[in-house]
XYZ file of C-alpha atoms in Angstrom:
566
model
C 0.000 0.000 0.000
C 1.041 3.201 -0.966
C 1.987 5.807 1.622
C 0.918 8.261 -0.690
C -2.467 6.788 -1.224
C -3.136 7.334 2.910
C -2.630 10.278 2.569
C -4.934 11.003 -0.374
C -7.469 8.884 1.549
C -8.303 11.550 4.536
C -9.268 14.147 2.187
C -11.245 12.450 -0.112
C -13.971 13.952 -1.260
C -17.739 12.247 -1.606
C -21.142 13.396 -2.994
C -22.536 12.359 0.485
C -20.816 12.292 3.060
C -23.070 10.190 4.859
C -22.371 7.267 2.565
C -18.802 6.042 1.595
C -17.676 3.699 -1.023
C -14.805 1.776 -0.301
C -14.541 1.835 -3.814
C -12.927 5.829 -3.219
C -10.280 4.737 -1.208
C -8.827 1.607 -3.377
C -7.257 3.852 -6.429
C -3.913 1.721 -6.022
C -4.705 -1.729 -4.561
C -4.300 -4.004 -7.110
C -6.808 -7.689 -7.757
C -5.277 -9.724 -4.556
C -4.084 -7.114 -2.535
C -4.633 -7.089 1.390
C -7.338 -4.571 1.678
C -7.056 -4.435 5.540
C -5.678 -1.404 5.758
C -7.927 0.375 3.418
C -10.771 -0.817 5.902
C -8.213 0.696 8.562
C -8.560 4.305 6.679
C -12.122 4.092 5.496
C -13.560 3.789 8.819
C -11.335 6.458 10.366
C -13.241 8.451 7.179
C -16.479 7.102 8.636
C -16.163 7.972 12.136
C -14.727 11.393 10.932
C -17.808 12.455 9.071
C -20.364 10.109 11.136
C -21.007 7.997 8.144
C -24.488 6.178 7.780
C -22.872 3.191 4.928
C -19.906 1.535 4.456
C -20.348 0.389 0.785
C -18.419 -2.133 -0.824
C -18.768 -3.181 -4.720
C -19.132 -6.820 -4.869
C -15.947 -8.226 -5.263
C -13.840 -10.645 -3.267
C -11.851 -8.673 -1.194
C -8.600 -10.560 0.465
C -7.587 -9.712 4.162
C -4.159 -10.428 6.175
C -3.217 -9.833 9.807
C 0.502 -7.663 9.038
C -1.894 -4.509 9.106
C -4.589 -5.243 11.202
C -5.858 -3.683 14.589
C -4.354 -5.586 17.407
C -6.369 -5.948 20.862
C -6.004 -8.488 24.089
C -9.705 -9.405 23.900
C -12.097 -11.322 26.204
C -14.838 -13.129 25.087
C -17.437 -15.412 26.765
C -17.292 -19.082 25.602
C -13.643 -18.543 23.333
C -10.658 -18.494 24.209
C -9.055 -15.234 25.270
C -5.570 -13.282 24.259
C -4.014 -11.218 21.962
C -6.240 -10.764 18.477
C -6.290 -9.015 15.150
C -8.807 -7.883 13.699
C -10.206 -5.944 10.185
C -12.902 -4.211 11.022
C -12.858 -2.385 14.728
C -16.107 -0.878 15.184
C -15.841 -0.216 18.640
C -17.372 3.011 20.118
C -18.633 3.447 16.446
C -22.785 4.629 16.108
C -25.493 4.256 13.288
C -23.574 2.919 10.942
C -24.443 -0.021 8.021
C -22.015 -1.946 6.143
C -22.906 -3.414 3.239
C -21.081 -5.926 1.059
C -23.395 -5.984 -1.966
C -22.751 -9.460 -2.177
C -19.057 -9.228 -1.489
C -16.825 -12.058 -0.113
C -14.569 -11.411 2.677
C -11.847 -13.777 1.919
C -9.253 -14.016 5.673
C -6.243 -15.155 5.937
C -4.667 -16.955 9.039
C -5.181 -16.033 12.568
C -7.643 -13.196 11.910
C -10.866 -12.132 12.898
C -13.166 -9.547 10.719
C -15.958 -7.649 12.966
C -15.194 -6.258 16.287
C -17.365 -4.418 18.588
C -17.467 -2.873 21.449
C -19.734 -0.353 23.128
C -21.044 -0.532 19.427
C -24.790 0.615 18.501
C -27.135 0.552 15.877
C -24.655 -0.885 13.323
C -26.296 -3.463 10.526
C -24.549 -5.775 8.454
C -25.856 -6.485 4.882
C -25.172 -8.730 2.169
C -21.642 -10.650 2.236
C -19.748 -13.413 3.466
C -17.084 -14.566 5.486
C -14.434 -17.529 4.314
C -10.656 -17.890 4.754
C -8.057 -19.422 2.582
C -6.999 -21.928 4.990
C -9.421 -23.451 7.811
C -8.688 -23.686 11.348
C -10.178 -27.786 11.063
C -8.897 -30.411 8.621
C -10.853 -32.783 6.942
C -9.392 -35.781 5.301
C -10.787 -38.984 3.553
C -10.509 -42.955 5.543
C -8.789 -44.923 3.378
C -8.296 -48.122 5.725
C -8.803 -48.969 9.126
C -7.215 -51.913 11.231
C -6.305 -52.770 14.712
C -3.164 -50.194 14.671
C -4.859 -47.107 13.546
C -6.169 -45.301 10.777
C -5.086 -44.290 7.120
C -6.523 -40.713 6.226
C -6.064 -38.856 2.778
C -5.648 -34.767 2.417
C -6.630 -32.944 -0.304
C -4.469 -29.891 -0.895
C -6.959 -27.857 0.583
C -5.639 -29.069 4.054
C -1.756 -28.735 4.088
C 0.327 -30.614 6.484
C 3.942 -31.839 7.613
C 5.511 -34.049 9.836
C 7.709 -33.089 12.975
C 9.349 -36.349 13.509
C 6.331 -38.241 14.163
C 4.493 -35.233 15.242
C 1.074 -33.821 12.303
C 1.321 -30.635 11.864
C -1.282 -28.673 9.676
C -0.182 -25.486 8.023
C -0.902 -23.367 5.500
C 1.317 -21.596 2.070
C 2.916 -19.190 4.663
C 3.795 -22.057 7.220
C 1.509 -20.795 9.665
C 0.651 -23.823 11.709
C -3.181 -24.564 12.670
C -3.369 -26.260 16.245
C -5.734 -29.582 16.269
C -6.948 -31.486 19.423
C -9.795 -34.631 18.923
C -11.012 -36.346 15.886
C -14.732 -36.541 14.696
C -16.138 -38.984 11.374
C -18.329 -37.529 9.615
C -20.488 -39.163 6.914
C -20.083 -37.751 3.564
C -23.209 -38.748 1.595
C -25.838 -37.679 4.678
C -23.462 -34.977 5.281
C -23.237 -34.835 9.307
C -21.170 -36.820 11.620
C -21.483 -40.342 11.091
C -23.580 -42.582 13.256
C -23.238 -42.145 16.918
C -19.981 -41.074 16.181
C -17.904 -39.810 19.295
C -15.162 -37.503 19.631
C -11.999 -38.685 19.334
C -9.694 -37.211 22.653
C -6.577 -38.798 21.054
C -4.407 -35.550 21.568
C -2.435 -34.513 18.953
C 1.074 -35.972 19.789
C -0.478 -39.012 18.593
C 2.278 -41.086 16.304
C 1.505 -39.899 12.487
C 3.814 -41.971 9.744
C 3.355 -40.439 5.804
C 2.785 -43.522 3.454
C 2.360 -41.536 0.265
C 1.960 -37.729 -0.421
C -1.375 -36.256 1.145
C -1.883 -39.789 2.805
C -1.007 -40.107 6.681
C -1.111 -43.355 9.080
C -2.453 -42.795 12.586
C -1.142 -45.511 14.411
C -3.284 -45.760 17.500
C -5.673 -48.237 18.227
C -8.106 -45.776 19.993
C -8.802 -44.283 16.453
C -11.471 -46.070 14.416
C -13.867 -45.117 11.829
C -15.165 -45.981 8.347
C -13.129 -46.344 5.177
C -14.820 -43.968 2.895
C -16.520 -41.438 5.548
C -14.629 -38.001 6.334
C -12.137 -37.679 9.890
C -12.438 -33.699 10.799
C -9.378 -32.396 13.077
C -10.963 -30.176 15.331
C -9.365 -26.549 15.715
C -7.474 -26.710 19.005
C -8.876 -23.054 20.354
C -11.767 -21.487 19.601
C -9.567 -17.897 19.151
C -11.153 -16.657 15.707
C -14.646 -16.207 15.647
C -16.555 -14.575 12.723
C -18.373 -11.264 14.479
C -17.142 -10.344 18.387
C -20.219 -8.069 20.382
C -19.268 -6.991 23.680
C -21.492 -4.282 25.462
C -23.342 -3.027 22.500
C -26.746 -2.839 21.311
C -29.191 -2.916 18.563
C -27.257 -4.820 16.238
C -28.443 -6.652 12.616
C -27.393 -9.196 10.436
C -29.453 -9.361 6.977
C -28.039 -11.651 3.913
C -24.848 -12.695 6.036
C -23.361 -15.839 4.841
C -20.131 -17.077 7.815
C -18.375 -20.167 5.619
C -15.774 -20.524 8.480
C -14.388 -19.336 11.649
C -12.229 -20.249 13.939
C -14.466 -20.058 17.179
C -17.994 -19.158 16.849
C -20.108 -17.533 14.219
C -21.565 -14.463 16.130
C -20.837 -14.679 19.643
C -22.714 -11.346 22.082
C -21.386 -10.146 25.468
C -23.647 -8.037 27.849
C -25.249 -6.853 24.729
C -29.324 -6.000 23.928
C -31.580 -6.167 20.899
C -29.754 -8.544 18.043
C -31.544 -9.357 15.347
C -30.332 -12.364 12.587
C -32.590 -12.890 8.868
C -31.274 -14.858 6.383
C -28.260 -15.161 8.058
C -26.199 -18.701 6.710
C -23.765 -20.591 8.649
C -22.874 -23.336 5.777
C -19.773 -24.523 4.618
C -18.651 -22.979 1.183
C -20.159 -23.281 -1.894
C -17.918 -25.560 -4.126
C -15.477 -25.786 -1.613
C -16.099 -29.761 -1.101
C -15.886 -28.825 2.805
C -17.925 -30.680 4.976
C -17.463 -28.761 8.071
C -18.926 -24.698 7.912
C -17.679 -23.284 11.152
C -15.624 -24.907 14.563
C -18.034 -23.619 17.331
C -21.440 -22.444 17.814
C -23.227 -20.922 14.987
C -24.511 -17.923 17.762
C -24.006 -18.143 20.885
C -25.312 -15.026 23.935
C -24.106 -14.430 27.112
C -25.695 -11.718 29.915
C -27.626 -10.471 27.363
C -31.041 -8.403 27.862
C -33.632 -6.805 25.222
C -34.224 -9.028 22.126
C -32.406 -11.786 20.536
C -33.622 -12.931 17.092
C -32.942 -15.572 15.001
C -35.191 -15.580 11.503
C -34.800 -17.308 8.246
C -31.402 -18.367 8.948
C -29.521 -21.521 7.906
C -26.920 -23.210 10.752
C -25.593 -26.264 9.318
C -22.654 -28.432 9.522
C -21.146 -26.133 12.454
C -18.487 -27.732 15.054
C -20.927 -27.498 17.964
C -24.739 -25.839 18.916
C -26.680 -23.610 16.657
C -27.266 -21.391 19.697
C -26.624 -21.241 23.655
C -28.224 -18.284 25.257
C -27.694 -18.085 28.874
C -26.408 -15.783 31.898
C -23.076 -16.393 33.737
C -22.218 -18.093 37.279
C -19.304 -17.258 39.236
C -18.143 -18.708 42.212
C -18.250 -17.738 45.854
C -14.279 -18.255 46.734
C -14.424 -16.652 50.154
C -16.880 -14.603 52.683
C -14.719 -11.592 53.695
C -16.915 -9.659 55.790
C -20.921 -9.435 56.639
C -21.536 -7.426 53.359
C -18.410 -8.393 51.229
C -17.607 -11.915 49.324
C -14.850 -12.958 46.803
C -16.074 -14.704 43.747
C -14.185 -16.154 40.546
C -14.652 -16.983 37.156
C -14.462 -20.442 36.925
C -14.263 -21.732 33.390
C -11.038 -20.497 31.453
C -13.275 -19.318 28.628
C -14.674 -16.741 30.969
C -12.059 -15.122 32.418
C -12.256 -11.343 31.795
C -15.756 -12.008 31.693
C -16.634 -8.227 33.436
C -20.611 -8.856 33.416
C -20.972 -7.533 37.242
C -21.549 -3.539 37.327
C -21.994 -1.563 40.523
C -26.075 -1.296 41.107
C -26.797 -4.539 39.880
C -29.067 -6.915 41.442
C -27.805 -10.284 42.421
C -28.997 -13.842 43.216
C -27.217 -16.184 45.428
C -27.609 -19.879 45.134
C -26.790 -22.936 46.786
C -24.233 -24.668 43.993
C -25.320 -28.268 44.395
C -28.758 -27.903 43.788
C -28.284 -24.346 42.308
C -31.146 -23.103 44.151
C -31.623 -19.536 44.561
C -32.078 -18.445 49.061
C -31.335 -14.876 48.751
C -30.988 -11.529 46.550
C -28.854 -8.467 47.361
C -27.780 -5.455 45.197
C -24.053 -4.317 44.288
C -22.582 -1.275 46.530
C -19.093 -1.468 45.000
C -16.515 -3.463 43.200
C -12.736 -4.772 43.042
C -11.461 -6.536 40.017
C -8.615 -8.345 41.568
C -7.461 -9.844 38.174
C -9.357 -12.169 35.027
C -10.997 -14.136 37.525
C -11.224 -12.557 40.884
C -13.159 -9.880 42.088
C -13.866 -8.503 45.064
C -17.762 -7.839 45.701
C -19.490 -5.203 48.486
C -22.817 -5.382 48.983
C -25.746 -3.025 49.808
C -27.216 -5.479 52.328
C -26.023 -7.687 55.149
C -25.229 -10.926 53.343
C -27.957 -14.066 54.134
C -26.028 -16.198 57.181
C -26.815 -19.303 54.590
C -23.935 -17.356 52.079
C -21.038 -19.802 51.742
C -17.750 -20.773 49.931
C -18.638 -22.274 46.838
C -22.398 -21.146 46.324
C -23.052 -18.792 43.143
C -24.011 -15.656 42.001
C -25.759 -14.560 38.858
C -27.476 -11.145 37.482
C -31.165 -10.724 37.669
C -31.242 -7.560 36.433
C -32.828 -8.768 32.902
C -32.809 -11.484 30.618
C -33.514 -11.510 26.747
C -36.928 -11.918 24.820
C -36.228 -14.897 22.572
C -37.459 -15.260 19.271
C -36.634 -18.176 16.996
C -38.342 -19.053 14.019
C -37.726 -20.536 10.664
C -34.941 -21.371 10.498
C -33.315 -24.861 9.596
C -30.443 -26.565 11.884
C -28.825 -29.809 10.576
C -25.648 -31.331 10.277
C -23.943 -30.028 13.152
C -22.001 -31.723 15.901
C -23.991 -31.656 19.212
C -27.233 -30.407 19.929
C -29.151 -28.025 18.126
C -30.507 -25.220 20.458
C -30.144 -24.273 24.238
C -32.730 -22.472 25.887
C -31.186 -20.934 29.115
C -32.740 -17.479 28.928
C -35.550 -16.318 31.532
C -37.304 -13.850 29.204
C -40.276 -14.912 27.625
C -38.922 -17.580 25.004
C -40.669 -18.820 21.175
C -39.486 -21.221 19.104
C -41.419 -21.857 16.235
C -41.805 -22.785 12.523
C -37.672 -24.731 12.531
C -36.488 -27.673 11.161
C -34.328 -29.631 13.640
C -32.436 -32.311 12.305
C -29.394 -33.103 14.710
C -27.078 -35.890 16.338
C -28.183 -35.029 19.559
C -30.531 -32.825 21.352
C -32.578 -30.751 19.288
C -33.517 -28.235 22.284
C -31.762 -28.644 25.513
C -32.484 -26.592 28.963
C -29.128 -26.565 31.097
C -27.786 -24.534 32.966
C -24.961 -25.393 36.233
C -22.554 -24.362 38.802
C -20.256 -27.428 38.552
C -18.171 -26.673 34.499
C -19.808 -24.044 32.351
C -21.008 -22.224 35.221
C -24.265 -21.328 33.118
C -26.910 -19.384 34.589
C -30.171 -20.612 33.320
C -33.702 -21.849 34.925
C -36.074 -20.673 31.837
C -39.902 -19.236 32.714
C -41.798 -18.733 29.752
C -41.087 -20.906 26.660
C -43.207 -21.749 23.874
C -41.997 -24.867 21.037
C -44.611 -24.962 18.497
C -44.967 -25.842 14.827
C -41.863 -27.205 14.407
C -40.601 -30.240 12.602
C -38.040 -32.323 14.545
C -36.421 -34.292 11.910
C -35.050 -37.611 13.334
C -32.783 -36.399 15.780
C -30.316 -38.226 18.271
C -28.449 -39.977 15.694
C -25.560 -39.183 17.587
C -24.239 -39.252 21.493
C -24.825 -36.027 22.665
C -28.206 -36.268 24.167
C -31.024 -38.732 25.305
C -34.267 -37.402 24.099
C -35.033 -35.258 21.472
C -35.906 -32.078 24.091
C -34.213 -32.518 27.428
C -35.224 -30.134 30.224
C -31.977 -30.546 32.760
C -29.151 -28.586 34.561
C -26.278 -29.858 36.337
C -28.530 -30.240 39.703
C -27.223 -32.974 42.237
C -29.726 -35.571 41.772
C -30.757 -35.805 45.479
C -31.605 -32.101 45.386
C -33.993 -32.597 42.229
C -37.468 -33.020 43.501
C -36.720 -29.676 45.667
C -35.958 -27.466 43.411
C -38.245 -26.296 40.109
C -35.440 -24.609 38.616
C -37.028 -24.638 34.978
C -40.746 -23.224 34.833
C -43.945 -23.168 32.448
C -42.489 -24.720 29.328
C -45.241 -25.807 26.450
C -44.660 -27.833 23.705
C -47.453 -28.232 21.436
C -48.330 -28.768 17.632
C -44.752 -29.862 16.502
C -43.965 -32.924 14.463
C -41.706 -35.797 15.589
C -40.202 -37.936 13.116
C -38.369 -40.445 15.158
C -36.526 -43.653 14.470
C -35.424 -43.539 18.554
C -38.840 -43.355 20.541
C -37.026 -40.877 23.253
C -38.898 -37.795 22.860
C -38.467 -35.970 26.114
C -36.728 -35.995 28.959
C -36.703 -33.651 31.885
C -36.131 -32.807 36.001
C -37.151 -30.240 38.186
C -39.502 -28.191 36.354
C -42.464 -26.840 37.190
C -45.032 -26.456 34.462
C -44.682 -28.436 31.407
C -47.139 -29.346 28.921
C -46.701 -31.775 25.836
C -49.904 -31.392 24.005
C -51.181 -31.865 20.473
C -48.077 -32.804 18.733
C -47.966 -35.463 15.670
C -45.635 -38.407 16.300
C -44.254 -40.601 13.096
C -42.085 -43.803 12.889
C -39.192 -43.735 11.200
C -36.950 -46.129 9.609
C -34.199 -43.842 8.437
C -31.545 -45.143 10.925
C -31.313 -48.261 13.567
C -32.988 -47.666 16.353
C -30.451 -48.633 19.791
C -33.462 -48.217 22.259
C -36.468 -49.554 20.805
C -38.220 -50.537 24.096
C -36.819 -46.569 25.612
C -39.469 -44.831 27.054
C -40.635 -41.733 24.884
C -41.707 -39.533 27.936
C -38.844 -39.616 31.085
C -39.884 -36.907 33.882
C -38.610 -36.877 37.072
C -39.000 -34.620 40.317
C -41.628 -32.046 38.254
C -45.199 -30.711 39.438
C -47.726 -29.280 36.748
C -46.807 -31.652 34.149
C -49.339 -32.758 31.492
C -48.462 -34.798 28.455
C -51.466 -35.043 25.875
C -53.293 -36.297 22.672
C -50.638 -39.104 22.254
């Protein structure tokens, strides 16, 4: 890039100002070019004279990390640390970008949207791939008692360290993997009760021919003809970071790939998804689209909606909206505690604010016994902080009990949209605002909707009170290990604390369709209010059913529970 060209960029000129072309400020790039730091200019330009649209001509536009913004970055449910990224939109108001069909090609460890006490920005009409993937795919060629024989395409380089794989790309930029997960190529989603693989990645690799690689390890098994994916060992790149902003839109977005999750929100309100695709690439023969969760929401209040969109073939859930736990540590005084951020993936994780209401709850049976508000705060580090409350703590308050924000939840509104092909489950429902889910297609190895929440690993606040499933067609699910019914209403509750605690409440489920080959249809504990009622149930043959004689309604330690018109 031309130092020249910068310089020409500030005082550019436009017909309205309010609108800029990114078109203006790419004179001297040439077809291939980075364009990262054009992006770099044009929204200084933008912030400058408050610009309403970012415009792009459709074109494929190629972005690298040499020029890119660089910030340590937090964010809940991915792993933390020092990113790039092309577009920093933090602090930045009322502004659309809009790709016109554009492709946003990446390259290497680099993410494209950031923001940060962001508002009213939209997103219109492009997508997100990279040149390299963060996973590797590669064909079975044979399979014996001493491992596996996989085949790479050139679209997932490698080399050998000794006996060490290592997958890179042209630049020799290497691309951490950690377990192993078959997929079947002709159904195109992970191949029958398939199980990840936790062989590590030191395991012994010998290359037999070019692009073909022996495992040797017996713990590695699969089928000669279906597809091994090498999971991305961190989840460090996802596609759109939102962290304390609001009213945000997505309309026409296509994410190919990641590395982390598609559109992952922070203490954020009002999002808003249409048409928005999480697929792997046309024509790129890819089997996998993204390596996390399609969206995912943490702590956040006003709206979340998800219309029209397509998540398929992601590494994990379509969607996990929930609130955060952290742990008691130690009672200091009569109105002070210590409290941590447990899980690694949500450290930094600053969702307490001075004023904010709290519960407390007992953490093996995560029941709530009292409420108090914030006086004042001390953030020790990325997972300590110091807490003074308003009140006199409850006597009950003790080293390792919990504490969440009630100070709002989300409205939740899903509804035609079509989830398939993924790994894991296909929705989680952990939000305590009124919740509908209606009008989807579910077809996924586990799980299609799951109710969590738990103060033992994720430390995930949930405990839902208003949700409505309805009209929805649940497509022969649990084909796969990560779930026992088709909806499961849980949390990580210590089963003798179960029948004393409705942590879930008033859940309906009426007028779907369930095609099943695997009779389990729901599951659940410790709810109160849950009706099953005028739903269609059909047979199907479409895979081998392991539980014929299961039984398709399993509920435990509930009260108001009617199941219906069977």
């Amino acid at each position: 890039m031309s130092s020249i060209l910068c310089s020409m960029w500030l005082c550019a000129g436009y017909a309205n100002d309010k609108v800029v072309n990114i078109a203006d400020f790419m004179k001297y790039v040439r077809e291939g070019d980075d364009v990262t730091p054009v992006v770099t200019e044009a929204l200084k330009y933008c912030r400058k004279v408050q610009a309403s649209k970012l415009l792009f001509p459709k074109a494929t536009y190629n972005f690298k990390k040499d020029f890119a913004v660089e910030k340590y970055h937090f964010i809940s449910n991915n792993d933390e640390g020092l990113k790039r990224f092309v577009f920093d939109l933090s602090g930045i108001k009322n502004l659309e970008i809009d790709g016109q069909g554009s492709l946003f090609l990446l390259n290497g460890f680099l993410s494209p949207f950031l923001l940060d006490k962001s508002s009213n920005i939209t997103f219109r009409n492009f997508s997100i791939d990279y040149s390299r993937t963060f996973h590797s795919e590669g064909k079975i060629l044979k399979v014996d008692n001493n491992g596996i024989d996989i085949q790479f395409s050139s679209g997932f380089p490698y080399k050998i360290d000794n006996t060490t794989l290592l997958f890179t790309d042209k630049e020799g930029t290497v691309y951490p993997w950690s377990d192993l997960l078959e997929f079947d190529p002709q159904r195109r989603e992970t191949a029958f009760m398939a199980k990840d693989l936790w062989v590590g990645s030191k395991v012994p690799v010998k290359e037999i021919s070019p692009g073909v690689v022996r495992l040797k390890s017996p713990d590695i098994k699969g089928t000669v003809g279906n597809v091994m994916v090498f999971a991305a060992g961190h989840r460090l790149v996802p596609a759109f970071n939102i962290s304390s902003s609001n009213n945000i839109r997505f309309f026409d977005v296509n994410i190919y790939h990641c590395g982390g999750m598609g559109v992952i929100a922070q203490n954020s309100s009002n999002i808003y998804l249409d048409k928005v695709k999480v697929s792997p690439a046309p024509g790129s023969g890819r089997i996998i689209s993204i390596t996390a969760d399609a969206t995912h929401f943490s702590n956040c209040t006003g709206k979340v909606v998800l219309e029209n969109c397509l998540f398929e073939n992601q590494k994990d859930d379509a969607s996990n909206i929930h609130g955060i736990y952290s742990r008691i540590t130690r009672v200091i005084s009569p109105n002070e505690i210590e409290v941590k951020l447990v899980h690694r993936q949500q450290f930094g994780f600053d969702y307490l604010e001075e004023g904010m209401e709290l519960e407390f709850a007992d953490g093996p049976s995560i029941k709530t016994y009292s409420k108090n508000t914030i006086k004042s705060l001390d953030r020790i580090n990325k997972e300590y902080t110091r807490v003074t409350l308003r009140q006199p703590l409850d006597p009950a308050t003790k080293s390792g009990d919990v504490i969440a924000s009630i100070n709002g939840y989300p409205e939740v509104l899903i509804r035609n949209c079509v989830i398939r092909g993924n790994r894991a489950r296909g929705i989680l429902l952990n939000s305590r605002g009124t919740t509908i889910v209606e009008n989807n297609v579910f077809h996924v190895p586990g799980a299609a909707i799951l109710f969590e929440g738990d103060a033992s690993f994720w430390y995930e606040q949930s405990g839902v009170n208003n949700v409505i499933i309805r009209n929805n067609t649940f497509d022969n699910c649990n084909y796969g290990v990560w779930g026992t019914a088709c909806i499961e209403v849980g949390s990580g509750i210590v089963k003798e604390y179960r029948a004393n605690n409705s942590y879930h409440k008033n859940i309906v489920i009426e007028n779907n369709v369930f095609k099943v080959f695997d009779p389990r249809i729901l599951k659940a504990y410790s709810v109160d209010g849950l009706v099953f009622r005028s739903n269609k149930i059909e047979r199907s043959n479409d895979y081998k059913s392991l539980y014929p004689n299961a039984e398709p309604f399993v509920v435990d330690d509930c009260s108001g529970v009617q199941i219906e018109n069977l």
